[in-house]
Amino acid sequence: MSTSTDAMPRPARSGWLTPRRAKAILKRVVLYLLLAIVAFFFAGPLYILLSTSFKTMPEIQAGGLMFLPHEPTAQAWVTAWGEACIGITCGGLKGYFGNSMMMAVPAVLISVMIGAINGYALAKWPFPGARFVFAALVAGNFVPFQVVLAPVSVTLRTLGLFGSVEGLILIHVIYGIPITTMLFRNFFLSVPNDLIKAARIDGAGFFWIFFRIVLPLSPSVIVVALILQFTGIWNDFLFAVSFSNPSSAPMTVALNNLVNSNFGVKEYNVHMAATVIAAAPTLILYILLGRYFLRGMTAGAVKG
Amino acid sequence: MIDIRISNCNKNYGSLRVLKDINLEIERGEFIVLLGPSGCGKSTLLHIVAGLDRLSSGAIEIGGRDVTDVEPKDRDIAMVFQSYALYPTMSVRSNMEFGLRMRGKPMAEIRPLVEDKARMLHIDHLLDRRPSQLSGGQRQRVAIGRALVRDPKVFLFDEPLSNLDAKLRASMRTEIKKLHQSLGTTAIYVTHDQLEAMTLATRMVVMKAGEIQQVGKPEEVYHRPVNLFVADFLGNPGMNFMKGRLRLEGGRVSADVGAATIPLDGYAFDTSPTDGQAVMVGLRPESVQPSTGGEPFALTLKPTLIEHTGSDNLVVLAMGSEEIVGKFPSDMLPKLGEPVAVGFDLSRLSVFDAQTERRI
Ligand SMILES: Nc1ncnc2c1ncn2[C@@H]1O[C@H](COP(=O)(O)OP(=O)(O)OP(=O)(O)O)[C@@H](O)[C@H]1O
Ligand SMILES: [Mg+2]
């Protein structure tokens, strides 16, 4: 930390521990202690998750949850990925991982794209009724998942999409549009109107202005939208468990079935490995794009 | 030939009437300056000519064609914004090319055009930079360059110089003037700045609260304002106003302003004066000068305050219970409290009816 220098005791001519310094040091100590507790709170489970996933079953049964593995082995990972029995099939998680990807990637891209265009229209092309549409979208953000389960179920059956990955994509796109629209609208409000006007005079239309002028200004908010949507859709359990069948089930459902299976010995190492695999995509996304994510959040806050 | 015709134009935002029945005809090649206090509707009028805002009623013609319902891009206009409105993610070159590319002009024709105009505006060495890497003056040039390459029928400027410092402003003003003289393109220019208005305009339009007050050549508007508002709005320091009553005696008209009686024999009345009519007599500070002895009308007045502006001294003179300001040459420094002889240039008088506030 760049501010840590002022806590560093520097030799002074007479008694460096003045009351003021003592107070500052105490403050630091308390701060670091709190941070350490919070870090432990989050990192602890991750540590146990990872270390257990590299242990053998006998070692786990011998206890010593907190220790590192004696003979690290990747066997649990191999099992979790390709061999573990989930429901009646024993092909591991890989099929479900594929399902999740097939669902999340299109759903994220489509909902972010539509949200961006909606937000742009709402922020920059005022039309009669725009306020009402916006109010409706805001309200849309607060509709609880549970409320729509039955209607969505009927709708998907009518469309013949029940139990398919496409059905999940559709519902995630629809559910994602209010939040992405709001996000983009609020960001686009800070894009100067004169830019749009100048482009209109230059001869650019709605979509030209969007793609050539507005979108290139918005990488940070695009990243925010991508991360929010991906995390939400990848981690969703309720829609997944309600509207999928065994062949289209995403990771969350598979993981639940694996971990809660009532047959045989509980293979904790496999469960832990499976959990890490299920969480990996969102983790990787944060690590890759986290910087932009933070920047996007604050940029919006300052400009808006 | 009429290039732009604005007929009975109204603009309302809900119940707020921003433009009230604007009528204006602009000849080809004119440089029209819209001047008026903040919020009087100058930008709105400009945006309506551009087609960026729709009118509530009325019609706009450009080049003999009714463009009331025509999109901005099809009006053959270019606009320079106060905020420059350069596309931030594009290079200067792309900024200048954008309008032509949108119109489907081949790149082979666009390149030389852009480079030519860039040279003309001394921004040819900046073509590969982003707007954020330019100074305010450079950005302004790019914004003007972007309008120039389009070679439009009409230029619209919305306070293009207001973000620049005084010095840069003056030099850009000169350049815009030169540009207009060489291109001869019709232009409408919005500004707050009187100096810009006076120097650039072939005709100026003074607005107040959505209404046109006066249209005319700068010197005409300056010397023969049609009402108190225009008289007061133009000039720095502002016009002196003396409250008084007209006196008609033996076919001669004069104005009794309390401390003095000002003869109005040479004044060209627009309406016939009546005896006892309450009036405001206006005279600009530069028409109040130290007496040389030859003026037909002079008074001896006491200076109460002196401001040095560098080029001249502004002398506040007590005149009865009122005060008037005279603009004295900088080498004429009267002493405070010591009466001086002051000559009035009565050929520059403006007389307004106190009730209607109109010139009489
Ligand atoms: N979109 C809008 N909705 C409601 N009122 C508006 C809108 N745009 C402008 N106005 C109002 O119209 C009036 C004229 O605005 P306009 O921008 O034309 O003024 P202006 O003369 O250009 O002022 P300035 O010199 O400050 O730029 C103002 O009172 C303004 O508040
Ligand atoms: Mg304005």
XYZ file of C-alpha atoms and ligand atoms in Angstrom:
696
model
C 0.000 0.000 0.000
C 1.293 3.401 -0.886
C 0.219 4.986 2.378
C 2.078 2.520 4.554
C 5.073 4.864 4.849
C 3.386 7.112 7.370
C 3.021 4.176 9.730
C 6.684 3.321 9.422
C 8.543 4.385 12.550
C 11.421 6.608 11.516
C 14.240 7.364 13.961
C 13.883 10.890 15.277
C 16.066 13.026 17.451
C 13.910 12.718 20.524
C 11.328 10.035 21.318
C 9.667 9.019 18.026
C 6.641 7.529 19.733
C 4.625 10.696 20.139
C 0.978 10.246 21.087
C -0.025 11.183 17.563
C 2.155 8.519 16.026
C 1.035 5.918 18.514
C -2.547 6.626 17.538
C -1.755 6.344 13.835
C 0.020 3.034 14.354
C -2.834 1.677 16.413
C -5.245 2.633 13.657
C -3.118 0.768 11.120
C -2.919 -2.329 13.294
C -6.672 -2.456 13.739
C -7.174 -1.894 10.018
C -4.836 -4.693 8.986
C -6.328 -7.015 11.562
C -9.797 -6.427 10.169
C -8.590 -6.915 6.614
C -6.842 -10.136 7.607
C -10.019 -11.462 9.209
C -12.078 -10.656 6.129
C -9.449 -12.139 3.817
C -9.334 -15.302 5.934
C -13.087 -15.512 5.878
C -13.102 -15.651 2.065
C -9.791 -17.318 1.321
C -10.123 -20.022 3.999
C -12.867 -22.018 2.289
C -11.093 -21.668 -1.051
C -7.931 -23.057 0.517
C -9.770 -26.038 1.970
C -11.538 -26.556 -1.333
C -8.308 -26.644 -3.297
C -6.212 -28.638 -0.852
C -8.926 -31.275 -0.354
C -9.396 -31.660 -4.100
C -5.779 -32.802 -4.416
C -6.014 -35.395 -1.609
C -6.884 -39.077 -1.791
C -9.987 -40.398 -0.024
C -7.984 -42.261 2.691
C -6.134 -39.088 3.532
C -9.404 -37.179 3.831
C -10.917 -39.851 6.041
C -7.850 -39.676 8.258
C -8.853 -36.106 9.126
C -6.611 -33.074 9.075
C -8.885 -30.834 7.043
C -6.565 -27.870 7.354
C -3.366 -29.582 6.183
C -1.899 -29.557 2.699
C -2.106 -32.892 0.845
C 0.749 -35.368 1.617
C 0.795 -36.887 -1.835
C -0.961 -34.456 -4.143
C -2.893 -36.171 -6.899
C -5.089 -34.854 -9.671
C -7.187 -38.006 -9.739
C -10.221 -36.313 -8.173
C -10.113 -33.667 -10.921
C -10.002 -36.303 -13.638
C -12.932 -38.080 -12.040
C -14.952 -34.941 -11.568
C -14.407 -33.828 -15.147
C -14.938 -37.094 -16.962
C -15.997 -40.043 -14.804
C -18.152 -39.081 -11.840
C -21.676 -40.401 -11.825
C -24.335 -37.718 -11.980
C -27.827 -39.091 -11.870
C -27.811 -42.237 -13.973
C -24.911 -41.369 -16.292
C -21.264 -41.541 -15.343
C -19.559 -39.136 -17.710
C -18.445 -36.492 -15.220
C -19.134 -32.789 -15.492
C -17.796 -32.126 -18.942
C -21.124 -32.449 -20.730
C -22.790 -30.101 -18.279
C -19.913 -27.661 -18.526
C -20.577 -27.650 -22.240
C -24.293 -27.064 -21.609
C -23.497 -24.140 -19.358
C -21.194 -22.607 -21.948
C -23.727 -23.125 -24.735
C -26.298 -21.421 -22.551
C -24.290 -18.645 -20.932
C -22.262 -17.339 -23.875
C -25.168 -16.638 -26.240
C -27.435 -15.491 -23.414
C -24.805 -13.039 -22.167
C -23.955 -11.683 -25.600
C -27.557 -11.285 -26.655
C -28.749 -9.693 -23.430
C -25.806 -7.277 -23.360
C -26.311 -6.347 -27.004
C -30.032 -5.736 -26.607
C -29.459 -3.882 -23.347
C -26.914 -1.627 -25.051
C -29.241 -0.768 -27.927
C -32.199 -0.241 -25.577
C -30.141 1.934 -23.256
C -28.867 3.968 -26.182
C -32.372 4.510 -27.517
C -33.710 5.467 -24.092
C -30.846 7.812 -23.284
C -30.280 9.483 -26.621
C -33.376 9.193 -28.796
C -36.246 10.386 -26.633
C -39.504 9.079 -28.025
C -43.060 9.481 -26.723
C -43.535 7.041 -23.864
C -39.812 6.632 -23.213
C -40.279 7.439 -19.555
C -42.959 4.818 -19.198
C -40.807 2.191 -20.905
C -37.945 3.049 -18.611
C -40.126 2.879 -15.513
C -41.408 -0.512 -16.643
C -37.855 -1.753 -17.114
C -36.829 -0.547 -13.685
C -39.785 -2.402 -12.229
C -38.690 -5.439 -14.254
C -35.514 -5.563 -12.206
C -37.502 -6.218 -9.085
C -39.644 -9.100 -10.274
C -38.533 -12.061 -8.145
C -37.540 -15.241 -10.009
C -40.053 -17.338 -8.096
C -43.019 -15.314 -9.318
C -42.399 -16.058 -12.973
C -41.616 -19.761 -12.695
C -45.065 -21.044 -13.575
C -45.810 -18.591 -16.408
C -42.374 -19.150 -17.931
C -42.841 -22.877 -17.712
C -46.107 -22.649 -19.656
C -44.584 -20.268 -22.185
C -41.579 -22.492 -22.823
C -43.803 -25.540 -23.275
C -45.973 -23.635 -25.742
C -42.890 -22.617 -27.682
C -41.584 -26.158 -27.554
C -38.426 -24.996 -25.828
C -38.999 -26.586 -22.439
C -36.007 -28.598 -21.283
C -33.731 -27.221 -23.983
C -30.646 -25.032 -23.797
C -32.399 -22.602 -26.168
C -35.230 -22.253 -23.673
C -32.768 -21.321 -20.944
C -31.081 -18.830 -23.262
C -34.431 -17.216 -24.008
C -35.433 -16.822 -20.382
C -32.015 -15.533 -19.331
C -32.009 -13.002 -22.150
C -35.449 -11.750 -21.198
C -34.565 -11.633 -17.542
C -31.279 -9.867 -18.268
C -32.642 -7.084 -20.470
C -33.942 -4.785 -17.689
C -30.653 -4.689 -15.814
C -28.439 -4.350 -18.882
C -30.728 -1.689 -20.328
C -30.586 0.300 -17.110
C -26.841 -0.041 -16.875
C -26.278 1.169 -20.427
C -28.891 3.888 -20.264
C -27.299 5.396 -17.196
C -23.887 5.285 -18.781
C -25.049 6.702 -22.107
C -26.697 9.650 -20.362
C -23.168 10.915 -19.767
C -22.331 10.823 -23.484
C -22.676 14.437 -24.657
C -25.772 15.105 -26.772
C -23.725 17.340 -29.044
C -21.815 14.276 -30.247
C -25.032 12.671 -31.398
C -26.182 15.893 -33.007
C -22.886 16.397 -34.801
C -23.073 12.856 -36.136
C -26.664 13.348 -37.269
C -25.641 16.425 -39.221
C -22.715 14.469 -40.636
C -25.244 12.012 -41.990
C -25.029 9.097 -39.572
C -28.203 7.310 -38.546
C -29.298 5.519 -35.376
C -27.109 2.435 -35.778
C -24.113 4.156 -37.346
C -23.946 6.538 -34.411
C -24.330 3.618 -32.045
C -21.566 1.484 -33.516
C -19.131 4.158 -34.652
C -19.440 6.761 -31.911
C -21.283 5.618 -28.797
C -20.080 2.031 -28.433
C -16.356 2.838 -28.823
C -16.780 5.183 -25.838
C -18.137 2.421 -23.641
C -15.677 -0.461 -23.184
C -15.860 -0.153 -19.402
C -19.634 -0.407 -19.171
C -19.629 -3.263 -21.688
C -17.241 -5.170 -19.410
C -19.409 -4.451 -16.390
C -22.463 -5.736 -18.222
C -20.627 -8.831 -19.468
C -19.364 -9.744 -16.006
C -22.683 -9.104 -14.276
C -24.606 -11.107 -16.825
C -22.130 -13.955 -17.066
C -21.911 -14.354 -13.313
C -25.659 -14.243 -12.927
C -26.439 -16.658 -15.726
C -23.596 -19.080 -15.022
C -24.479 -19.282 -11.338
C -28.239 -19.420 -11.805
C -29.789 -22.489 -10.227
C -33.498 -21.824 -10.028
C -34.230 -21.381 -13.735
C -31.733 -24.126 -14.545
C -33.344 -26.675 -12.274
C -36.860 -25.666 -13.274
C -36.556 -25.586 -17.046
C -33.844 -28.073 -17.986
C -33.873 -31.842 -18.396
C -30.953 -34.190 -17.709
C -29.491 -33.707 -21.188
C -29.612 -29.899 -21.118
C -28.827 -29.316 -17.430
C -26.159 -26.712 -16.757
C -23.261 -26.983 -14.281
C -25.128 -25.726 -11.246
C -27.730 -28.455 -11.501
C -25.113 -31.127 -12.188
C -22.986 -30.018 -9.275
C -25.967 -30.158 -6.982
C -26.865 -33.642 -8.194
C -23.297 -34.818 -7.758
C -22.815 -33.441 -4.281
C -26.253 -34.422 -3.005
C -26.213 -37.904 -4.482
C -27.259 -40.416 -1.829
C -25.452 -43.446 -3.215
C -22.141 -44.810 -2.010
C -19.375 -43.014 -0.180
C -19.230 -39.234 -0.350
C -16.142 -38.511 -2.404
C -15.223 -35.181 -0.935
C -12.149 -34.729 -3.104
C -14.253 -35.141 -6.247
C -16.921 -32.794 -4.901
C -14.326 -30.139 -4.151
C -12.735 -30.447 -7.577
C -16.181 -30.249 -9.187
C -16.986 -27.143 -7.192
C -13.800 -25.435 -8.314
C -14.523 -26.376 -11.934
C -18.021 -24.923 -11.589
C -16.679 -21.674 -10.189
C -13.667 -21.380 -12.488
C -15.189 -19.497 -15.461
C -16.531 -16.654 -13.347
C -13.264 -16.501 -11.383
C -11.232 -16.342 -14.571
C -13.492 -13.656 -15.988
C -12.979 -11.520 -12.892
C -9.242 -12.012 -12.979
C -9.041 -11.092 -16.669
C -11.489 -8.202 -16.687
C -11.611 -7.144 -13.053
C -9.589 -4.021 -13.680
C -12.089 -2.793 -16.269
C -14.910 -3.810 -13.994
C -13.734 -1.534 -11.185
C -12.970 1.259 -13.621
C -16.392 0.908 -15.201
C -18.169 1.059 -11.876
C -16.397 4.216 -10.767
C -16.404 5.935 -14.166
C -20.165 5.656 -14.262
C -20.434 6.984 -10.749
C -18.323 10.061 -11.366
C -19.676 11.018 -14.749
C -23.330 10.186 -14.094
C -31.383 35.795 -53.377
C -32.946 34.486 -50.192
C -30.986 31.519 -48.862
C -32.767 30.856 -45.593
C -36.329 31.809 -44.817
C -37.739 31.286 -41.347
C -41.486 31.870 -41.330
C -43.767 32.193 -38.306
C -41.613 29.817 -36.376
C -42.770 28.755 -32.899
C -41.186 26.315 -30.495
C -42.793 25.181 -27.259
C -41.530 22.848 -24.596
C -44.791 21.949 -22.928
C -46.250 25.265 -21.831
C -42.892 27.037 -22.124
C -42.784 29.153 -25.270
C -39.142 29.233 -26.232
C -39.524 30.819 -29.677
C -42.382 33.154 -30.459
C -43.332 33.716 -34.050
C -39.850 34.174 -35.477
C -39.616 35.580 -38.987
C -36.266 36.054 -40.660
C -34.971 36.141 -44.195
C -31.295 35.623 -44.860
C -29.629 36.465 -48.158
C -27.055 34.201 -49.746
C -23.575 34.931 -48.401
C -24.714 36.827 -45.329
C -23.086 36.334 -41.953
C -25.941 36.577 -39.480
C -25.136 36.828 -35.800
C -27.750 35.899 -33.216
C -27.202 37.844 -30.031
C -29.158 37.853 -26.813
C -29.061 37.045 -23.118
C -28.728 33.483 -21.896
C -31.852 31.395 -22.366
C -33.442 33.635 -24.977
C -33.632 30.813 -27.523
C -30.613 31.397 -29.753
C -29.436 27.799 -29.688
C -32.973 26.560 -30.113
C -33.389 28.666 -33.248
C -30.075 27.397 -34.602
C -30.997 23.785 -33.869
C -34.287 24.286 -35.641
C -32.527 25.580 -38.722
C -30.244 22.537 -38.476
C -33.202 20.205 -38.129
C -32.013 18.849 -34.777
C -35.135 20.148 -33.043
C -38.576 20.101 -34.590
C -40.649 23.233 -34.655
C -44.035 23.418 -33.034
C -45.344 25.463 -35.952
C -43.960 27.433 -38.848
C -41.674 26.636 -41.755
C -38.007 26.702 -42.695
C -36.713 27.086 -46.225
C -33.104 26.603 -47.229
C -32.023 27.431 -50.758
C -35.594 27.790 -51.905
C -36.573 24.346 -50.656
C -38.979 23.735 -47.792
C -36.935 21.710 -45.307
C -39.333 21.838 -42.354
C -39.619 18.050 -42.298
C -36.202 17.242 -43.728
C -33.570 15.386 -41.716
C -30.451 17.367 -40.682
C -28.210 15.348 -42.970
C -30.301 16.250 -46.009
C -30.343 20.002 -45.354
C -26.845 20.628 -46.698
C -25.683 22.390 -43.564
C -22.687 22.021 -41.273
C -22.565 22.989 -37.634
C -19.810 23.924 -35.214
C -20.684 23.306 -31.587
C -19.662 25.200 -28.492
C -18.405 21.929 -27.018
C -16.628 21.160 -30.325
C -18.348 17.734 -30.300
C -15.375 15.987 -31.853
C -15.724 12.212 -31.928
C -13.406 11.271 -29.059
C -12.389 7.822 -30.246
C -11.468 8.919 -33.761
C -8.361 10.645 -35.031
C -8.560 14.202 -36.292
C -8.416 12.825 -39.817
C -11.327 10.435 -39.207
C -13.278 13.227 -37.574
C -12.917 15.358 -40.664
C -13.583 12.459 -43.024
C -16.648 11.169 -41.216
C -19.278 13.385 -42.831
C -17.975 12.755 -46.334
C -17.726 9.025 -45.799
C -21.293 8.960 -44.518
C -22.264 10.561 -47.807
C -20.529 7.798 -49.700
C -17.807 9.914 -51.248
C -14.895 7.733 -52.419
C -11.811 7.797 -50.189
C -9.638 8.903 -53.093
C -11.584 12.167 -53.204
C -11.889 12.596 -49.453
C -8.168 12.437 -48.637
C -6.997 15.445 -50.653
C -10.023 17.449 -49.517
C -9.299 16.827 -45.859
C -5.606 17.524 -46.254
C -6.287 20.713 -48.137
C -8.625 22.065 -45.461
C -6.280 20.924 -42.701
C -3.457 22.910 -44.265
C -5.690 25.914 -44.583
C -6.467 25.776 -40.841
C -2.884 24.883 -39.859
C -3.866 21.546 -38.378
C -2.237 19.329 -41.019
C 0.414 18.184 -38.533
C -2.301 17.052 -36.095
C -4.237 14.757 -38.401
C -3.232 11.537 -36.669
C -3.907 12.724 -33.135
C -6.941 12.108 -30.995
C -9.061 15.098 -29.926
C -7.974 14.544 -26.313
C -4.392 15.227 -27.368
C -5.207 18.707 -28.667
C -5.399 22.125 -27.044
C -8.681 24.026 -26.962
C -7.709 26.211 -29.902
C -6.636 23.214 -31.944
C -9.873 21.403 -31.186
C -11.788 24.450 -32.322
C -9.897 24.442 -35.614
C -10.646 20.770 -36.114
C -14.327 21.410 -35.440
C -14.313 24.183 -38.027
C -12.330 21.988 -40.408
C -14.873 19.213 -40.067
C -17.578 21.658 -41.116
C -15.487 23.113 -43.936
C -14.679 19.865 -45.752
C -18.348 19.238 -46.249
C -18.622 22.429 -48.317
C -22.211 22.985 -47.170
C -24.693 25.577 -48.293
C -24.984 26.997 -44.782
C -22.672 27.140 -41.778
C -24.167 27.169 -38.312
C -22.003 28.189 -35.372
C -23.189 27.851 -31.780
C -20.883 29.959 -29.624
C -17.821 28.351 -31.148
C -15.294 30.569 -29.395
C -16.741 30.785 -25.915
C -14.417 28.154 -24.464
C -11.250 29.921 -25.588
C -9.221 32.518 -23.750
C -9.520 36.162 -24.752
C -6.442 36.262 -26.921
C -7.176 33.090 -28.855
C -10.740 34.230 -29.253
C -9.672 37.413 -30.936
C -7.417 35.630 -33.389
C -9.977 32.917 -34.186
C -12.534 35.640 -34.720
C -10.333 37.225 -37.321
C -9.806 33.873 -38.977
C -13.506 33.118 -39.131
C -14.042 36.535 -40.677
C -11.370 35.874 -43.304
C -12.798 32.434 -43.965
C -16.213 33.866 -44.587
C -14.829 36.534 -46.852
C -13.020 33.977 -48.979
C -15.782 31.328 -49.057
C -18.828 33.537 -49.074
C -20.973 30.784 -47.573
C -24.114 31.824 -45.726
C -23.592 31.563 -41.989
C -25.615 31.869 -38.808
C -23.506 32.476 -35.758
C -24.715 32.459 -32.156
C -22.779 34.368 -29.549
C -22.938 36.104 -26.201
C -20.005 38.244 -27.089
C -20.887 41.696 -28.397
C -17.488 42.259 -29.877
C -17.798 39.066 -31.898
C -21.250 40.110 -32.981
C -20.207 43.617 -34.001
C -17.104 42.533 -35.899
C -18.382 39.422 -37.662
C -21.944 40.205 -38.559
C -23.128 41.492 -41.876
C -26.435 41.705 -40.051
C -27.212 40.952 -36.478
C -30.345 39.699 -34.807
C -30.962 40.698 -31.213
C -33.285 38.363 -29.347
C -35.003 38.471 -25.994
C -37.175 35.800 -24.429
C -37.845 34.017 -27.709
C -38.635 37.130 -29.701
C -36.596 39.024 -32.245
C -36.104 42.585 -31.055
C -34.135 44.049 -33.905
C -32.479 42.955 -37.117
C -29.935 45.151 -38.822
C -26.370 46.031 -39.655
C -24.203 46.121 -36.520
C -23.667 49.887 -36.587
C -27.361 50.456 -37.181
C -28.359 48.302 -34.235
C -25.696 49.918 -32.109
C -26.522 53.509 -32.957
C -30.239 53.269 -33.600
C -31.572 50.639 -31.192
C -35.301 50.168 -31.620
C -36.060 49.826 -27.942
C -34.640 50.195 -24.460
C -33.699 46.521 -24.227
C -31.483 46.567 -27.316
C -29.999 49.915 -26.310
C -29.166 48.586 -22.883
C -27.980 45.154 -24.036
C -25.381 46.468 -26.465
C -22.334 48.433 -25.469
C -19.860 48.167 -22.666
C -20.158 50.227 -20.547
C -23.840 50.474 -21.266
C -25.751 53.412 -22.641
C -26.557 56.334 -20.345
C -30.253 56.847 -19.789
C -31.700 60.127 -18.583
C -35.323 60.211 -17.464
C -37.266 63.237 -18.599
C -40.186 64.832 -20.391
C -40.506 66.234 -23.858
C -41.241 69.916 -24.297
C -42.701 71.320 -27.482
C -42.285 75.099 -27.696
C -42.620 77.178 -30.811
C -42.047 74.243 -33.115
C -38.901 73.239 -31.266
C -38.569 70.000 -29.324
C -36.390 69.519 -26.274
C -36.120 67.026 -23.440
C -36.162 68.247 -19.867
C -34.119 65.723 -17.909
C -34.107 67.619 -14.626
C -30.517 68.734 -14.460
C -30.549 70.049 -18.017
C -32.685 70.638 -21.031
C -31.406 68.784 -24.072
C -32.351 70.276 -27.441
C -33.710 67.714 -29.892
C -33.770 69.900 -33.005
C -31.550 67.552 -34.961
C -33.221 64.363 -33.756
C -35.053 62.333 -36.384
C -38.241 61.240 -34.675
C -39.786 57.979 -35.823
C -43.127 59.008 -34.336
C -44.345 62.511 -33.749
C -43.494 63.721 -30.236
C -46.135 65.093 -27.892
C -45.678 67.750 -25.239
C -45.085 66.315 -21.776
C -44.401 62.811 -23.086
C -42.363 60.797 -20.574
C -39.139 59.659 -22.220
C -35.758 58.101 -21.646
C -32.951 59.909 -23.399
C -30.059 57.587 -24.215
C -26.505 58.508 -25.066
C -23.528 56.166 -25.290
C -20.476 56.937 -23.116
C -18.300 57.601 -26.168
C -20.640 60.453 -27.076
C -19.905 62.081 -23.726
C -16.467 63.635 -24.122
C -14.396 66.404 -22.630
C -15.507 69.628 -24.237
C -13.361 71.165 -26.940
C -15.512 74.286 -26.876
C -17.037 73.710 -30.281
C -19.975 71.449 -29.384
C -23.482 72.792 -29.751
C -24.325 71.330 -26.346
C -22.030 71.147 -23.335
C -22.476 70.977 -19.569
C -20.202 71.446 -16.631
C -20.326 68.319 -14.472
C -18.554 66.940 -11.431
C -16.648 63.644 -11.768
C -17.471 61.288 -8.899
C -15.503 58.196 -9.960
C -12.840 57.393 -12.520
C -12.034 53.944 -13.923
C -8.931 53.361 -16.012
C -9.353 50.743 -18.704
C -5.980 51.308 -20.297
C -7.181 52.639 -23.602
C -9.422 55.255 -22.019
C -10.775 56.576 -18.759
C -14.370 55.954 -17.810
C -15.539 58.993 -15.906
C -18.720 58.877 -13.839
C -20.288 62.342 -13.786
C -22.970 63.617 -11.452
C -25.903 65.076 -13.346
C -28.522 66.283 -10.945
C -29.621 63.266 -8.943
C -28.477 60.892 -11.697
C -25.108 59.810 -12.953
C -23.811 59.396 -16.471
C -20.638 57.800 -17.755
C -18.292 59.447 -20.205
C -15.495 57.790 -22.118
C -12.492 60.133 -21.948
C -9.191 59.645 -23.754
C -6.552 58.157 -21.455
C -4.515 61.379 -21.458
C -7.529 63.320 -20.134
C -7.625 62.689 -16.431
C -10.057 65.016 -14.647
C -9.799 65.453 -10.884
C -12.500 64.026 -8.654
C -14.941 66.662 -7.490
C -13.578 69.375 -9.783
C -16.195 70.305 -12.378
C -15.207 69.746 -16.001
C -16.788 70.922 -19.226
C -18.358 67.959 -20.990
C -19.484 67.982 -24.605
C -22.447 65.851 -25.780
C -22.600 64.471 -29.301
C -26.335 64.935 -29.814
C -26.316 63.365 -33.283
C -25.963 60.007 -31.498
C -28.964 60.468 -29.207
C -31.642 57.833 -28.856
C -34.998 58.795 -27.373
C -37.403 56.167 -26.064
C -40.944 56.416 -24.809
C -40.822 55.664 -21.087
C -44.028 53.655 -21.242
C -43.644 51.513 -24.352
C -39.841 51.516 -24.143
C -39.766 51.942 -27.916
C -37.661 54.364 -29.879
C -39.588 57.468 -30.874
N -35.174 20.209 -24.129
C -35.684 21.269 -23.490
N -36.736 21.128 -22.674
C -37.259 22.188 -22.024
N -36.800 23.441 -22.124
C -35.750 23.652 -22.923
C -35.127 22.594 -23.644
N -34.106 23.098 -24.351
C -34.088 24.421 -24.072
N -35.062 24.755 -23.211
C -35.358 26.115 -22.721
O -35.470 26.952 -23.823
C -34.946 28.231 -23.542
C -33.967 28.636 -24.621
O -32.851 27.786 -24.595
P -31.618 28.005 -25.549
O -30.667 26.907 -25.302
O -32.097 28.179 -26.931
O -31.029 29.361 -25.003
P -29.775 30.165 -25.517
O -30.277 31.482 -25.981
O -28.989 29.360 -26.475
O -28.970 30.366 -24.173
P -27.406 30.325 -23.936
O -26.913 31.635 -24.396
O -27.312 30.172 -22.459
O -26.853 29.165 -24.704
C -34.342 28.137 -22.167
O -35.227 28.756 -21.277
C -34.241 26.674 -21.910
O -34.405 26.411 -20.550
Mg -27.089 28.330 -26.382
